[in-house]
GROMACS .gro file of N, CA and C in nm:
model
  339
    1MET      N    1  -3.321  -4.492   3.498
    1MET     CA    2  -3.446  -4.426   3.510
    1MET      C    3  -3.423  -4.267   3.451
    2ARG      N    4  -3.499  -4.249   3.374
    2ARG     CA    5  -3.559  -4.098   3.313
    2ARG      C    6  -3.614  -4.007   3.403
    3PHE      N    7  -3.697  -4.054   3.461
    3PHE     CA    8  -3.762  -3.930   3.535
    3PHE      C    9  -3.803  -3.961   3.655
    4THR      N   10  -3.840  -3.887   3.754
    4THR     CA   11  -3.813  -3.896   3.940
    4THR      C   12  -3.903  -3.767   3.961
    5GLY      N   13  -3.945  -3.839   4.074
    5GLY     CA   14  -4.034  -3.735   4.145
    5GLY      C   15  -3.951  -3.587   4.211
    6SER      N   16  -4.022  -3.536   4.277
    6SER     CA   17  -3.979  -3.396   4.365
    6SER      C   18  -3.885  -3.499   4.459
    7ILE      N   19  -3.796  -3.391   4.542
    7ILE     CA   20  -3.679  -3.444   4.625
    7ILE      C   21  -3.779  -3.486   4.752
    8TYR      N   22  -3.861  -3.436   4.773
    8TYR     CA   23  -3.943  -3.477   4.881
    8TYR      C   24  -4.052  -3.572   4.877
    9VAL      N   25  -4.082  -3.600   4.753
    9VAL     CA   26  -4.184  -3.674   4.710
    9VAL      C   27  -4.114  -3.819   4.687
   10ASN      N   28  -4.179  -3.973   4.746
   10ASN     CA   29  -4.129  -4.082   4.703
   10ASN      C   30  -4.175  -4.159   4.590
   11LYS      N   31  -4.126  -4.090   4.459
   11LYS     CA   32  -4.201  -4.143   4.345
   11LYS      C   33  -4.117  -4.163   4.252
   12ARG      N   34  -4.113  -4.274   4.184
   12ARG     CA   35  -4.040  -4.279   4.052
   12ARG      C   36  -4.110  -4.386   3.944
   13VAL      N   37  -4.034  -4.309   3.822
   13VAL     CA   38  -4.130  -4.365   3.684
   13VAL      C   39  -4.051  -4.441   3.628
   14SER      N   40  -4.086  -4.547   3.623
   14SER     CA   41  -4.011  -4.650   3.490
   14SER      C   42  -3.970  -4.579   3.347
   15GLU      N   43  -3.853  -4.654   3.310
   15GLU     CA   44  -3.838  -4.634   3.133
   15GLU      C   45  -3.954  -4.713   3.056
   16ASP      N   46  -3.991  -4.846   3.122
   16ASP     CA   47  -4.090  -4.970   3.072
   16ASP      C   48  -4.194  -4.912   3.031
   17SER      N   49  -4.242  -4.907   2.918
   17SER     CA   50  -4.362  -4.892   2.865
   17SER      C   51  -4.461  -4.939   2.943
   18PHE      N   52  -4.605  -4.900   2.941
   18PHE     CA   53  -4.700  -5.004   2.974
   18PHE      C   54  -4.800  -4.974   2.903
   19GLY      N   55  -4.796  -4.905   2.805
   19GLY     CA   56  -4.923  -4.882   2.753
   19GLY      C   57  -4.860  -4.814   2.581
   20VAL      N   58  -4.934  -4.825   2.503
   20VAL     CA   59  -4.884  -4.763   2.350
   20VAL      C   60  -5.029  -4.656   2.329
   21TRP      N   61  -4.992  -4.545   2.295
   21TRP     CA   62  -5.121  -4.467   2.249
   21TRP      C   63  -5.090  -4.408   2.142
   22ASN      N   64  -5.198  -4.416   2.030
   22ASN     CA   65  -5.206  -4.377   1.891
   22ASN      C   66  -5.234  -4.207   1.912
   23VAL      N   67  -5.194  -4.155   1.785
   23VAL     CA   68  -5.206  -4.030   1.816
   23VAL      C   69  -5.236  -3.981   1.619
   24GLY      N   70  -5.414  -3.952   1.630
   24GLY     CA   71  -5.434  -3.909   1.463
   24GLY      C   72  -5.451  -3.780   1.483
   25VAL      N   73  -5.479  -3.753   1.356
   25VAL     CA   74  -5.513  -3.614   1.312
   25VAL      C   75  -5.610  -3.615   1.186
   26VAL      N   76  -5.714  -3.591   1.193
   26VAL     CA   77  -5.850  -3.590   1.126
   26VAL      C   78  -5.830  -3.499   1.030
   27LEU      N   79  -5.862  -3.505   0.923
   27LEU     CA   80  -5.872  -3.411   0.759
   27LEU      C   81  -5.974  -3.445   0.685
   28SER      N   82  -6.022  -3.327   0.613
   28SER     CA   83  -6.137  -3.335   0.514
   28SER      C   84  -6.049  -3.438   0.420
   29LYS      N   85  -6.168  -3.471   0.295
   29LYS     CA   86  -6.116  -3.524   0.184
   29LYS      C   87  -6.033  -3.443   0.091
   30LYS      N   88  -6.081  -3.345   0.117
   30LYS     CA   89  -6.081  -3.241  -0.002
   30LYS      C   90  -5.926  -3.160   0.068
   31PHE      N   91  -5.849  -3.170   0.188
   31PHE     CA   92  -5.729  -3.108   0.251
   31PHE      C   93  -5.667  -3.140   0.092
   32CYS      N   94  -5.559  -3.002   0.081
   32CYS     CA   95  -5.478  -2.969  -0.031
   32CYS      C   96  -5.359  -3.009  -0.009
   33CYS      N   97  -5.346  -3.027   0.138
   33CYS     CA   98  -5.176  -3.033   0.189
   33CYS      C   99  -5.126  -3.141   0.252
   34GLU      N  100  -5.210  -3.241   0.231
   34GLU     CA  101  -5.163  -3.349   0.296
   34GLU      C  102  -5.033  -3.408   0.285
   35ASP      N  103  -4.997  -3.430   0.168
   35ASP     CA  104  -4.833  -3.438   0.178
   35ASP      C  105  -4.714  -3.365   0.252
   36GLN      N  106  -4.792  -3.204   0.249
   36GLN     CA  107  -4.664  -3.107   0.310
   36GLN      C  108  -4.707  -3.153   0.439
   37LEU      N  109  -4.830  -3.208   0.523
   37LEU     CA  110  -4.855  -3.193   0.629
   37LEU      C  111  -4.781  -3.344   0.681
   38ASN      N  112  -4.778  -3.464   0.625
   38ASN     CA  113  -4.732  -3.583   0.631
   38ASN      C  114  -4.574  -3.495   0.624
   39LYS      N  115  -4.501  -3.488   0.547
   39LYS     CA  116  -4.366  -3.475   0.537
   39LYS      C  117  -4.338  -3.355   0.663
   40ILE      N  118  -4.390  -3.280   0.702
   40ILE     CA  119  -4.363  -3.166   0.822
   40ILE      C  120  -4.393  -3.307   0.968
   41ILE      N  121  -4.476  -3.380   0.999
   41ILE     CA  122  -4.520  -3.430   1.115
   41ILE      C  123  -4.406  -3.541   1.092
   42LEU      N  124  -4.341  -3.626   0.966
   42LEU     CA  125  -4.246  -3.707   0.966
   42LEU      C  126  -4.080  -3.623   1.016
   43SER      N  127  -4.071  -3.524   1.005
   43SER     CA  128  -3.927  -3.437   1.003
   43SER      C  129  -3.992  -3.402   1.129
   44LEU      N  130  -4.090  -3.371   1.232
   44LEU     CA  131  -4.077  -3.332   1.370
   44LEU      C  132  -4.007  -3.454   1.459
   45ILE      N  133  -4.084  -3.561   1.411
   45ILE     CA  134  -4.112  -3.683   1.467
   45ILE      C  135  -3.901  -3.725   1.445
   46SER      N  136  -3.869  -3.781   1.333
   46SER     CA  137  -3.750  -3.737   1.317
   46SER      C  138  -3.641  -3.700   1.416
   47ALA      N  139  -3.655  -3.561   1.411
   47ALA     CA  140  -3.572  -3.450   1.488
   47ALA      C  141  -3.605  -3.456   1.635
   48GLY      N  142  -3.667  -3.572   1.723
   48GLY     CA  143  -3.717  -3.579   1.843
   48GLY      C  144  -3.792  -3.453   1.891
   49MET      N  145  -3.883  -3.376   1.823
   49MET     CA  146  -3.964  -3.287   1.861
   49MET      C  147  -4.089  -3.356   1.979
   50TYR      N  148  -4.107  -3.503   1.888
   50TYR     CA  149  -4.225  -3.558   1.969
   50TYR      C  150  -4.188  -3.605   2.085
   51GLU      N  151  -4.047  -3.681   2.118
   51GLU     CA  152  -4.006  -3.690   2.237
   51GLU      C  153  -3.986  -3.611   2.326
   52LYS      N  154  -3.922  -3.504   2.289
   52LYS     CA  155  -3.943  -3.374   2.398
   52LYS      C  156  -4.084  -3.259   2.420
   53ILE      N  157  -4.144  -3.296   2.332
   53ILE     CA  158  -4.247  -3.241   2.375
   53ILE      C  159  -4.345  -3.347   2.528
   54ILE      N  160  -4.334  -3.466   2.471
   54ILE     CA  161  -4.369  -3.544   2.579
   54ILE      C  162  -4.299  -3.516   2.706
   55ASN      N  163  -4.174  -3.501   2.703
   55ASN     CA  164  -4.063  -3.505   2.832
   55ASN      C  165  -4.112  -3.354   2.909
   56ASP      N  166  -4.154  -3.217   2.774
   56ASP     CA  167  -4.223  -3.119   2.853
   56ASP      C  168  -4.310  -3.145   2.960
   57GLU      N  169  -4.436  -3.182   2.909
   57GLU     CA  170  -4.579  -3.229   2.934
   57GLU      C  171  -4.520  -3.281   3.072
   58ILE      N  172  -4.424  -3.420   3.051
   58ILE     CA  173  -4.425  -3.462   3.227
   58ILE      C  174  -4.343  -3.408   3.301
   59PHE      N  175  -4.262  -3.299   3.293
   59PHE     CA  176  -4.199  -3.226   3.343
   59PHE      C  177  -4.299  -3.117   3.404
   60ARG      N  178  -4.382  -3.080   3.359
   60ARG     CA  179  -4.474  -2.952   3.376
   60ARG      C  180  -4.592  -3.053   3.471
   61SER      N  181  -4.625  -3.182   3.443
   61SER     CA  182  -4.754  -3.267   3.531
   61SER      C  183  -4.633  -3.267   3.674
   62GLY      N  184  -4.534  -3.273   3.744
   62GLY     CA  185  -4.500  -3.257   3.835
   62GLY      C  186  -4.362  -3.354   3.855
   63LEU      N  187  -4.318  -3.459   3.763
   63LEU     CA  188  -4.276  -3.556   3.763
   63LEU      C  189  -4.089  -3.539   3.786
   64GLY      N  190  -4.076  -3.402   3.671
   64GLY     CA  191  -3.983  -3.345   3.685
   64GLY      C  192  -3.871  -3.458   3.662
   65THR      N  193  -3.708  -3.344   3.634
   65THR     CA  194  -3.611  -3.456   3.575
   65THR      C  195  -3.496  -3.407   3.640
   66TYR      N  196  -3.383  -3.498   3.674
   66TYR     CA  197  -3.301  -3.467   3.759
   66TYR      C  198  -3.180  -3.466   3.657
   67VAL      N  199  -3.064  -3.400   3.690
   67VAL     CA  200  -2.959  -3.423   3.566
   67VAL      C  201  -2.856  -3.531   3.656
   68ASP      N  202  -2.890  -3.520   3.755
   68ASP     CA  203  -2.733  -3.647   3.793
   68ASP      C  204  -2.818  -3.714   3.874
   69ILE      N  205  -2.916  -3.819   3.777
   69ILE     CA  206  -2.990  -3.965   3.826
   69ILE      C  207  -2.909  -4.093   3.863
   70ILE      N  208  -2.887  -4.111   3.917
   70ILE     CA  209  -2.831  -4.247   3.947
   70ILE      C  210  -2.921  -4.355   3.952
   71ASN      N  211  -2.879  -4.463   3.831
   71ASN     CA  212  -2.981  -4.567   3.835
   71ASN      C  213  -2.984  -4.681   3.917
   72SER      N  214  -3.117  -4.667   4.010
   72SER     CA  215  -3.098  -4.737   4.107
   72SER      C  216  -3.191  -4.837   4.061
   73GLU      N  217  -3.206  -4.878   3.958
   73GLU     CA  218  -3.276  -5.020   3.958
   73GLU      C  219  -3.147  -5.162   3.888
   74LYS      N  220  -3.127  -5.205   4.016
   74LYS     CA  221  -3.041  -5.284   3.987
   74LYS      C  222  -3.100  -5.450   3.998
   75THR      N  223  -3.002  -5.522   3.940
   75THR     CA  224  -3.068  -5.694   3.930
   75THR      C  225  -3.001  -5.755   4.001
   76HIS      N  226  -3.048  -5.880   4.039
   76HIS     CA  227  -2.992  -5.959   4.094
   76HIS      C  228  -3.067  -6.097   4.071
   77SER      N  229  -2.949  -6.245   4.094
   77SER     CA  230  -3.037  -6.331   4.019
   77SER      C  231  -3.116  -6.402   4.154
   78LEU      N  232  -3.212  -6.466   4.124
   78LEU     CA  233  -3.306  -6.512   4.193
   78LEU      C  234  -3.250  -6.610   4.272
   79ASN      N  235  -3.268  -6.642   4.434
   79ASN     CA  236  -3.264  -6.766   4.494
   79ASN      C  237  -3.370  -6.817   4.553
   80LEU      N  238  -3.339  -6.929   4.627
   80LEU     CA  239  -3.436  -6.986   4.704
   80LEU      C  240  -3.549  -6.923   4.804
   81GLU      N  241  -3.465  -6.803   4.836
   81GLU     CA  242  -3.562  -6.727   4.915
   81GLU      C  243  -3.608  -6.652   4.888
   82ASP      N  244  -3.594  -6.622   4.788
   82ASP     CA  245  -3.704  -6.521   4.679
   82ASP      C  246  -3.837  -6.565   4.639
   83MET      N  247  -3.796  -6.732   4.595
   83MET     CA  248  -3.900  -6.822   4.543
   83MET      C  249  -4.010  -6.869   4.686
   84TYR      N  250  -3.945  -6.834   4.786
   84TYR     CA  251  -3.993  -6.947   4.902
   84TYR      C  252  -4.133  -6.925   4.902
   85GLY      N  253  -4.228  -6.811   4.913
   85GLY     CA  254  -4.340  -6.764   4.909
   85GLY      C  255  -4.435  -6.831   4.792
   86VAL      N  256  -4.346  -6.828   4.682
   86VAL     CA  257  -4.442  -6.913   4.533
   86VAL      C  258  -4.447  -7.073   4.565
   87PHE      N  259  -4.315  -7.161   4.625
   87PHE     CA  260  -4.320  -7.297   4.649
   87PHE      C  261  -4.427  -7.319   4.765
   88ILE      N  262  -4.443  -7.199   4.869
   88ILE     CA  263  -4.527  -7.239   4.991
   88ILE      C  264  -4.704  -7.246   4.877
   89LEU      N  265  -4.731  -7.114   4.834
   89LEU     CA  266  -4.865  -7.138   4.813
   89LEU      C  267  -4.868  -7.257   4.670
   90LEU      N  268  -4.768  -7.291   4.590
   90LEU     CA  269  -4.759  -7.446   4.519
   90LEU      C  270  -4.793  -7.557   4.561
   91ILE      N  271  -4.726  -7.511   4.714
   91ILE     CA  272  -4.775  -7.672   4.800
   91ILE      C  273  -4.892  -7.674   4.848
   92ALA      N  274  -4.933  -7.541   4.872
   92ALA     CA  275  -5.070  -7.509   4.963
   92ALA      C  276  -5.191  -7.582   4.856
   93GLY      N  277  -5.188  -7.498   4.701
   93GLY     CA  278  -5.241  -7.574   4.578
   93GLY      C  279  -5.289  -7.679   4.548
   94TYR      N  280  -5.142  -7.773   4.571
   94TYR     CA  281  -5.099  -7.923   4.573
   94TYR      C  282  -5.238  -7.998   4.654
   95LEU      N  283  -5.169  -7.945   4.763
   95LEU     CA  284  -5.264  -7.988   4.884
   95LEU      C  285  -5.409  -8.011   4.919
   96ILE      N  286  -5.455  -7.891   4.844
   96ILE     CA  287  -5.575  -7.887   4.838
   96ILE      C  288  -5.668  -7.920   4.744
   97SER      N  289  -5.564  -7.905   4.637
   97SER     CA  290  -5.646  -7.990   4.508
   97SER      C  291  -5.636  -8.166   4.569
   98ALA      N  292  -5.564  -8.221   4.626
   98ALA     CA  293  -5.559  -8.370   4.680
   98ALA      C  294  -5.667  -8.392   4.760
   99ILE      N  295  -5.668  -8.317   4.866
   99ILE     CA  296  -5.846  -8.308   4.935
   99ILE      C  297  -5.906  -8.355   4.889
  100CYS      N  298  -5.973  -8.251   4.761
  100CYS     CA  299  -6.048  -8.246   4.709
  100CYS      C  300  -6.062  -8.350   4.607
  101PHE      N  301  -5.940  -8.421   4.576
  101PHE     CA  302  -5.966  -8.530   4.472
  101PHE      C  303  -5.992  -8.646   4.575
  102ILE      N  304  -5.937  -8.689   4.679
  102ILE     CA  305  -5.977  -8.751   4.797
  102ILE      C  306  -6.139  -8.748   4.844
  103GLY      N  307  -6.171  -8.621   4.855
  103GLY     CA  308  -6.328  -8.613   4.854
  103GLY      C  309  -6.413  -8.650   4.756
  104GLU      N  310  -6.373  -8.651   4.682
  104GLU     CA  311  -6.482  -8.708   4.550
  104GLU      C  312  -6.469  -8.836   4.516
  105ILE      N  313  -6.371  -8.863   4.547
  105ILE     CA  314  -6.344  -9.032   4.531
  105ILE      C  315  -6.466  -9.077   4.643
  106ILE      N  316  -6.431  -9.043   4.773
  106ILE     CA  317  -6.500  -9.114   4.856
  106ILE      C  318  -6.664  -9.076   4.860
  107PHE      N  319  -6.710  -8.954   4.801
  107PHE     CA  320  -6.848  -8.903   4.802
  107PHE      C  321  -6.856  -8.947   4.663
  108TYR      N  322  -6.791  -8.994   4.556
  108TYR     CA  323  -6.850  -9.111   4.479
  108TYR      C  324  -6.901  -9.244   4.508
  109ARG      N  325  -6.804  -9.296   4.569
  109ARG     CA  326  -6.820  -9.435   4.643
  109ARG      C  327  -6.927  -9.446   4.733
  110LYS      N  328  -6.979  -9.383   4.798
  110LYS     CA  329  -7.102  -9.364   4.917
  110LYS      C  330  -7.215  -9.360   4.821
  111ILE      N  331  -7.200  -9.286   4.684
  111ILE     CA  332  -7.319  -9.262   4.602
  111ILE      C  333  -7.358  -9.394   4.525
  112GLN      N  334  -7.252  -9.486   4.453
  112GLN     CA  335  -7.245  -9.645   4.444
  112GLN      C  336  -7.327  -9.707   4.527
  113PHE      N  337  -7.302  -9.714   4.635
  113PHE     CA  338  -7.333  -9.813   4.760
  113PHE      C  339  -7.445  -9.757   4.814
   0.00000   0.00000   0.00000
C-alpha cells in the first residue's frame, strides 16, 4: 500500500488501478517546436517526474504518505465458510427457477385442457 489517510481517518487507497486517464496537449499545426516538446515530455516521463507530480497532488489532496507503512493487504485461500453465502444464493436461485419451471408446466397443461 502506497498511500493512506491521516492518522485519525480510517481511509486507505489501493495501489491497484481502477481507471486510466489519458492526457493530451493541443498544439497548432504550425507549432515549430513539436519535436523538442515531445523529447522534453518523454524525458520527464522517463525521469519519473510525472509520477512525482501525481504523488505530490495526492499528498496535497489530504491522502498523504507514511514512511513506515506496513503492508496490510494479506491474502488467504478461500474455504467453504467464505463461500457459504454464494452457495446459499446459488441454491435459492435454483429453487426459484425450479418453482417457475413447474409453474409454467402446470399453467401450460391447464391451457391445453
